[in-house]
Amino acid sequence: MTIPLHFCDEVKAARDNGKPIVALESTIITHGMPYPQNVETARKVEACVRDCGAVPATIAVIEGRLHIGLEAAALNRLGQADNVAKLSRADMAACLAAGKTGATTVAATMIAAHLAGIQTFATGGIGGVHRGAETSFDVSADLYELAQTPVTVVAAGVKAILDIPKTLEMLETLGVPVITHAQDDFPAFWSRSCGLPGPLRMDDPAEIAQAQVLRGQLGLPGGQLVANPVPAESEIPRQEMEPIIRQALADAQAEQVNAKAVTPFLLQRIFEITEGRSLRTNIALVLNNARLAAAIAHAFCRL
Ligand code: PSU
Ligand code: MN
């Protein structure tokens, strides 16, 4: 048996020619944004990576095949499909075995990217330790993936719906380097700062790539989280976001939302409460992350 891997032509050519490649996830398309903005954003992010001289590889499982790079028609179908599974480390192999379709989270995208030899990955915000995790035990598999799979993930920090101090503690325990790009404060997704400094700071994409390579040379498994603050003109300040997040969390509790449904529910609820403003910020930060990821991918190629 071999892994049912499918490379799109553009990614195949990039691999053959040693061009920089940036992996992109698909859960943000199926569970993170409403249609049609999800498909429009996915296209814009891919275009942005190309404008930066790199090749985008959007990753998803389609009818039992692990796609590295999605053709336009496949992306369009995925963005409109109902009941697409949200795949993490636990369920990717089962989805492939059953011949089903599923969107990859940060954890599953890292696994696929590494398999395909891609070292850089851009997304919106990774999963982490949920507020109230001391009773719910809801901690995203994304954190454990960063501890074991050597991919550098560029995100706008962790989603502010989470318990950010606990998430940073957990990343430290797991030995994951958390590198804030070009500022000291750790970002909070829609906001440029969570009010706490980040553990590490780097301003140069080349240094970020070198740190990942040196990690491997030291015999340390795992990747790096690069926290890239949303551009100032698109941010929603923390003081404005916090009451909105609390409202969304209260609604989730009242409706007894749990497990994999929590993050998609909160993002949708915050989109409604902010009348679409949170989505505009989300789109701006993903594009910003794609640009930095492309610069890091170029640096990996030069090493
Ligand atoms: N970033 C976004 N929107 C999203 C996600 C990330 O801007 O929807 C997804 C990612 O796929 C991430 C997942 O891995 O949310 C985390 O889900 P959970 O909290 O259930 O682990
Ligand atoms: Mn969870």
Short mmCIF file of C-alpha atoms and ligand atoms in Angstrom, two decimals:
data_model
loop_
_atom_site.label_atom_id
_atom_site.label_comp_id
_atom_site.label_asym_id
_atom_site.label_seq_id
_atom_site.Cartn_x
_atom_site.Cartn_y
_atom_site.Cartn_z
CA MET A 1 0.00 0.00 0.00
CA THR A 2 1.24 3.51 -0.75
CA ILE A 3 -0.07 6.81 0.59
CA PRO A 4 -2.76 8.16 -1.78
CA LEU A 5 -0.93 11.46 -2.35
CA HIS A 6 -1.90 13.80 -5.18
CA PHE A 7 0.23 16.80 -6.16
CA CYS A 8 -1.33 19.46 -8.38
CA ASP A 9 0.76 20.41 -11.46
CA GLU A 10 1.94 23.73 -10.04
CA VAL A 11 3.28 22.12 -6.83
CA LYS A 12 4.79 19.20 -8.78
CA ALA A 13 6.74 21.67 -10.94
CA ALA A 14 7.83 23.68 -7.91
CA ARG A 15 9.17 20.53 -6.24
CA ASP A 16 11.05 19.51 -9.40
CA ASN A 17 12.59 22.98 -9.75
CA GLY A 18 13.38 23.54 -6.06
CA LYS A 19 11.09 26.57 -5.84
CA PRO A 20 9.85 27.85 -2.45
CA ILE A 21 6.47 26.37 -1.46
CA VAL A 22 4.03 27.57 1.21
CA ALA A 23 1.49 25.10 2.61
CA LEU A 24 -2.04 26.41 3.33
CA GLU A 25 -4.75 24.68 5.36
CA SER A 26 -8.35 23.97 4.36
CA THR A 27 -10.26 24.00 7.67
CA ILE A 28 -10.13 27.78 7.55
CA ILE A 29 -12.07 27.45 4.24
CA THR A 30 -14.68 24.91 5.39
CA HIS A 31 -15.06 25.76 9.09
CA GLY A 32 -13.47 29.18 9.58
CA MET A 33 -15.22 31.47 7.12
CA PRO A 34 -18.65 31.65 5.43
CA TYR A 35 -19.15 31.08 1.69
CA PRO A 36 -18.34 32.91 -0.62
CA GLN A 37 -15.73 34.87 1.36
CA ASN A 38 -13.99 31.57 2.21
CA VAL A 39 -13.29 30.69 -1.44
CA GLU A 40 -12.44 34.30 -2.36
CA THR A 41 -9.98 34.47 0.54
CA ALA A 42 -8.38 31.12 -0.31
CA ARG A 43 -7.82 32.37 -3.89
CA LYS A 44 -6.44 35.71 -2.69
CA VAL A 45 -4.06 33.98 -0.30
CA GLU A 46 -2.80 31.71 -3.08
CA ALA A 47 -2.35 34.73 -5.37
CA CYS A 48 -0.51 36.58 -2.62
CA VAL A 49 1.96 33.67 -2.20
CA ARG A 50 2.55 33.69 -5.99
CA ASP A 51 3.07 37.48 -6.00
CA CYS A 52 5.80 36.88 -3.43
CA GLY A 53 7.57 34.46 -5.80
CA ALA A 54 6.54 31.25 -4.01
CA VAL A 55 4.07 28.48 -4.85
CA PRO A 56 0.94 27.87 -2.71
CA ALA A 57 -0.02 24.32 -1.71
CA THR A 58 -3.51 24.21 -0.23
CA ILE A 59 -3.94 20.86 1.49
CA ALA A 60 -7.14 18.78 1.86
CA VAL A 61 -8.38 15.20 1.67
CA ILE A 62 -10.71 14.79 -1.32
CA GLU A 63 -12.48 11.47 -1.79
CA GLY A 64 -9.77 9.51 -0.04
CA ARG A 65 -6.77 11.25 -1.62
CA LEU A 66 -4.45 13.63 0.17
CA HIS A 67 -4.15 16.66 -2.12
CA ILE A 68 -1.03 18.84 -1.94
CA GLY A 69 -2.19 21.87 -3.91
CA LEU A 70 -5.85 22.18 -4.90
CA GLU A 71 -7.03 22.87 -8.45
CA ALA A 72 -9.47 25.82 -8.69
CA ALA A 73 -12.54 23.62 -9.24
CA ALA A 74 -11.72 21.40 -6.25
CA LEU A 75 -11.26 24.44 -4.03
CA ASN A 76 -14.57 25.88 -5.17
CA ARG A 77 -16.40 22.60 -4.45
CA LEU A 78 -14.80 22.24 -1.03
CA GLY A 79 -15.77 25.80 -0.10
CA GLN A 80 -19.45 25.06 -0.75
CA ALA A 81 -19.70 21.48 0.51
CA ASP A 82 -21.69 20.65 3.63
CA ASN A 83 -20.63 18.17 6.29
CA VAL A 84 -16.94 18.19 5.38
CA ALA A 85 -14.98 16.51 8.19
CA LYS A 86 -12.52 18.61 10.21
CA LEU A 87 -9.37 16.50 10.20
CA SER A 88 -6.65 16.50 12.78
CA ARG A 89 -3.88 13.97 13.63
CA ALA A 90 -6.49 11.57 15.04
CA ASP A 91 -8.72 11.22 11.99
CA MET A 92 -6.73 11.87 8.81
CA ALA A 93 -5.82 8.21 8.14
CA ALA A 94 -9.41 7.09 8.83
CA CYS A 95 -10.73 9.63 6.31
CA LEU A 96 -8.27 8.38 3.66
CA ALA A 97 -9.17 4.73 4.36
CA ALA A 98 -12.90 5.46 4.04
CA GLY A 99 -12.43 7.40 0.79
CA LYS A 100 -14.06 10.48 2.29
CA THR A 101 -13.48 14.24 2.04
CA GLY A 102 -12.07 16.29 4.89
CA ALA A 103 -10.48 19.67 5.56
CA THR A 104 -7.11 19.69 7.30
CA THR A 105 -6.57 21.67 10.51
CA VAL A 106 -3.19 23.10 11.44
CA ALA A 107 -2.13 19.72 12.89
CA ALA A 108 -3.19 17.67 9.85
CA THR A 109 -1.78 20.25 7.40
CA MET A 110 1.60 20.11 9.17
CA ILE A 111 1.65 16.30 8.84
CA ALA A 112 0.83 16.53 5.11
CA ALA A 113 3.29 19.38 4.47
CA HIS A 114 6.14 17.46 6.10
CA LEU A 115 5.27 14.36 4.06
CA ALA A 116 5.50 16.53 0.94
CA GLY A 117 8.82 18.11 2.00
CA ILE A 118 7.28 21.56 2.62
CA GLN A 119 8.82 23.44 5.55
CA THR A 120 6.65 26.58 5.70
CA PHE A 121 2.93 26.91 6.36
CA ALA A 122 0.70 29.99 6.66
CA THR A 123 -2.65 30.15 8.42
CA GLY A 124 -4.83 32.53 10.47
CA GLY A 125 -4.46 31.41 14.05
CA ILE A 126 -3.57 28.04 15.53
CA GLY A 127 -5.68 26.16 18.07
CA GLY A 128 -4.60 26.11 21.71
CA VAL A 129 -5.79 25.81 25.30
CA HIS A 130 -9.45 26.79 25.53
CA ARG A 131 -10.73 29.00 28.33
CA GLY A 132 -12.07 26.64 31.00
CA ALA A 133 -9.73 23.83 29.86
CA GLU A 134 -9.16 23.01 33.53
CA THR A 135 -12.59 21.37 33.47
CA SER A 136 -13.21 20.65 29.76
CA PHE A 137 -9.65 19.38 28.97
CA ASP A 138 -10.10 21.07 25.55
CA VAL A 139 -6.55 21.56 24.29
CA SER A 140 -5.98 21.64 20.53
CA ALA A 141 -3.91 18.89 18.92
CA ASP A 142 -2.16 21.74 17.03
CA LEU A 143 0.11 22.29 20.06
CA TYR A 144 1.30 18.66 20.19
CA GLU A 145 1.86 18.72 16.43
CA LEU A 146 4.15 21.72 16.72
CA ALA A 147 6.11 19.71 19.28
CA GLN A 148 6.77 16.81 16.91
CA THR A 149 6.53 17.82 13.21
CA PRO A 150 9.26 20.04 11.72
CA VAL A 151 7.21 22.71 9.95
CA THR A 152 7.39 26.48 10.63
CA VAL A 153 3.82 27.76 11.06
CA VAL A 154 3.08 31.45 10.51
CA ALA A 155 -0.08 32.61 12.34
CA ALA A 156 -1.38 35.83 13.91
CA GLY A 157 -0.72 34.28 17.31
CA VAL A 158 -3.34 31.99 18.79
CA LYS A 159 -7.02 32.78 18.42
CA ALA A 160 -8.10 35.24 21.12
CA ILE A 161 -11.09 33.05 22.02
CA LEU A 162 -8.52 30.84 23.78
CA ASP A 163 -6.72 31.20 27.09
CA ILE A 164 -3.55 32.80 25.70
CA PRO A 165 -1.37 32.67 28.87
CA LYS A 166 -2.17 28.95 29.33
CA THR A 167 -1.46 28.29 25.64
CA LEU A 168 1.96 29.97 25.93
CA GLU A 169 2.73 27.92 29.07
CA MET A 170 1.81 24.72 27.26
CA LEU A 171 3.94 25.59 24.21
CA GLU A 172 6.88 26.20 26.52
CA THR A 173 6.33 22.86 28.26
CA LEU A 174 6.19 21.13 24.88
CA GLY A 175 9.44 22.79 23.80
CA VAL A 176 7.92 24.74 20.92
CA PRO A 177 9.76 27.96 19.96
CA VAL A 178 7.25 30.82 19.87
CA ILE A 179 8.73 33.61 17.78
CA THR A 180 6.96 36.95 17.49
CA HIS A 181 7.75 38.73 14.26
CA ALA A 182 9.07 42.29 14.52
CA GLN A 183 7.54 43.26 17.88
CA ASP A 184 7.87 42.24 21.54
CA ASP A 185 4.20 41.73 22.47
CA PHE A 186 2.57 38.45 21.54
CA PRO A 187 -0.37 39.08 19.15
CA ALA A 188 -3.97 37.96 19.77
CA PHE A 189 -5.34 37.21 16.28
CA TRP A 190 -7.72 40.16 15.66
CA SER A 191 -5.56 42.37 17.92
CA ARG A 192 -1.88 43.26 17.62
CA SER A 193 -1.16 42.56 21.28
CA CYS A 194 -2.50 40.14 23.91
CA GLY A 195 -1.00 42.38 26.61
CA LEU A 196 1.93 40.02 27.28
CA PRO A 197 5.39 39.87 25.72
CA GLY A 198 6.12 36.81 23.57
CA PRO A 199 8.94 34.41 24.52
CA LEU A 200 11.15 35.09 21.45
CA ARG A 201 11.37 37.83 18.86
CA MET A 202 12.88 37.75 15.37
CA ASP A 203 12.67 40.44 12.69
CA ASP A 204 14.47 38.64 9.85
CA PRO A 205 12.81 35.77 7.92
CA ALA A 206 16.26 34.27 7.24
CA GLU A 207 16.91 33.96 10.98
CA ILE A 208 13.54 32.22 11.42
CA ALA A 209 14.46 29.64 8.75
CA GLN A 210 17.94 29.17 10.25
CA ALA A 211 16.44 28.52 13.69
CA GLN A 212 14.24 25.73 12.26
CA VAL A 213 17.22 24.11 10.49
CA LEU A 214 19.36 24.35 13.63
CA ARG A 215 16.57 22.74 15.65
CA GLY A 216 16.78 19.72 13.38
CA GLN A 217 20.58 19.67 13.52
CA LEU A 218 20.40 19.68 17.33
CA GLY A 219 18.26 16.55 17.10
CA LEU A 220 15.17 18.37 18.37
CA PRO A 221 11.88 17.30 16.81
CA GLY A 222 9.07 19.69 16.01
CA GLY A 223 8.38 22.99 14.33
CA GLN A 224 8.13 26.63 15.29
CA LEU A 225 5.23 28.99 15.79
CA VAL A 226 5.81 32.38 14.17
CA ALA A 227 3.36 34.93 15.56
CA ASN A 228 2.81 37.71 13.06
CA PRO A 229 0.70 40.67 14.27
CA VAL A 230 -2.24 41.76 12.09
CA PRO A 231 -1.49 45.05 10.22
CA ALA A 232 -2.44 48.08 12.36
CA GLU A 233 -5.00 49.39 9.86
CA SER A 234 -6.97 46.12 10.06
CA GLU A 235 -6.79 45.32 13.77
CA ILE A 236 -9.66 45.32 16.26
CA PRO A 237 -8.12 46.37 19.60
CA ARG A 238 -8.15 43.89 22.48
CA GLN A 239 -10.42 46.03 24.69
CA GLU A 240 -13.02 46.04 21.91
CA MET A 241 -12.74 42.30 21.20
CA GLU A 242 -12.86 40.99 24.76
CA PRO A 243 -16.57 41.70 25.54
CA ILE A 244 -17.50 40.28 22.12
CA ILE A 245 -15.51 37.11 22.79
CA ARG A 246 -17.15 36.76 26.22
CA GLN A 247 -20.59 37.10 24.63
CA ALA A 248 -19.75 34.40 22.04
CA LEU A 249 -18.39 32.10 24.77
CA ALA A 250 -21.58 32.57 26.82
CA ASP A 251 -23.69 31.71 23.76
CA ALA A 252 -21.59 28.58 23.12
CA GLN A 253 -22.15 27.49 26.71
CA ALA A 254 -25.90 28.15 26.54
CA GLU A 255 -26.13 26.06 23.37
CA GLN A 256 -23.87 23.32 24.84
CA VAL A 257 -21.45 23.45 21.93
CA ASN A 258 -18.44 21.21 22.49
CA ALA A 259 -15.41 19.39 21.03
CA LYS A 260 -14.56 20.16 17.38
CA ALA A 261 -17.59 22.42 17.01
CA VAL A 262 -16.37 25.01 19.54
CA THR A 263 -13.91 26.98 17.39
CA PRO A 264 -16.15 27.16 14.26
CA PHE A 265 -19.13 28.20 16.43
CA LEU A 266 -17.19 30.99 18.14
CA LEU A 267 -15.76 32.36 14.87
CA GLN A 268 -19.24 32.41 13.30
CA ARG A 269 -20.83 34.02 16.38
CA ILE A 270 -18.13 36.72 16.51
CA PHE A 271 -18.66 37.36 12.79
CA GLU A 272 -22.38 37.96 13.52
CA ILE A 273 -21.83 40.17 16.58
CA THR A 274 -19.26 42.34 14.78
CA GLU A 275 -21.42 42.44 11.63
CA GLY A 276 -18.61 41.08 9.48
CA ARG A 277 -15.76 43.20 10.84
CA SER A 278 -14.03 40.19 12.46
CA LEU A 279 -13.98 38.44 9.07
CA ARG A 280 -12.37 41.43 7.34
CA THR A 281 -9.65 41.40 10.00
CA ASN A 282 -9.29 37.61 9.67
CA ILE A 283 -8.79 37.95 5.90
CA ALA A 284 -6.22 40.75 6.33
CA LEU A 285 -4.19 38.77 8.84
CA VAL A 286 -4.12 35.60 6.72
CA LEU A 287 -2.81 37.59 3.73
CA ASN A 288 -0.19 39.19 5.95
CA ASN A 289 0.86 35.73 7.17
CA ALA A 290 1.08 34.42 3.59
CA ARG A 291 3.56 37.22 2.75
CA LEU A 292 5.82 36.46 5.71
CA ALA A 293 5.59 32.71 5.07
CA ALA A 294 6.68 33.25 1.46
CA ALA A 295 9.74 35.21 2.66
CA ILE A 296 10.60 32.40 5.10
CA ALA A 297 10.13 29.78 2.33
CA HIS A 298 12.60 31.75 0.14
CA ALA A 299 15.06 31.76 3.06
CA PHE A 300 14.74 27.95 3.47
CA CYS A 301 15.56 27.56 -0.24
CA ARG A 302 18.72 29.66 0.13
CA LEU A 303 20.00 27.59 3.09
N1 PSU B 1 -7.31 29.87 11.74
C1 PSU B 1 -8.35 30.63 11.31
N2 PSU B 1 -9.58 30.00 11.24
C2 PSU B 1 -9.73 28.66 11.55
C3 PSU B 1 -8.62 27.88 11.99
C4 PSU B 1 -7.43 28.56 12.06
O1 PSU B 1 -8.23 31.83 11.03
O2 PSU B 1 -10.84 28.13 11.42
C5 PSU B 1 -8.76 26.39 12.33
C6 PSU B 1 -7.41 25.71 12.14
O3 PSU B 1 -7.60 24.65 11.24
C7 PSU B 1 -7.03 25.19 13.50
C8 PSU B 1 -8.37 24.89 14.07
O4 PSU B 1 -6.18 24.07 13.45
O5 PSU B 1 -9.14 26.04 13.67
C9 PSU B 1 -8.33 24.67 15.55
O6 PSU B 1 -9.43 23.89 15.93
P1 PSU B 1 -9.53 23.28 17.41
O7 PSU B 1 -9.57 24.49 18.29
O8 PSU B 1 -10.83 22.49 17.42
O9 PSU B 1 -8.31 22.43 17.60
MN MN B 2 -10.65 21.14 20.78
#
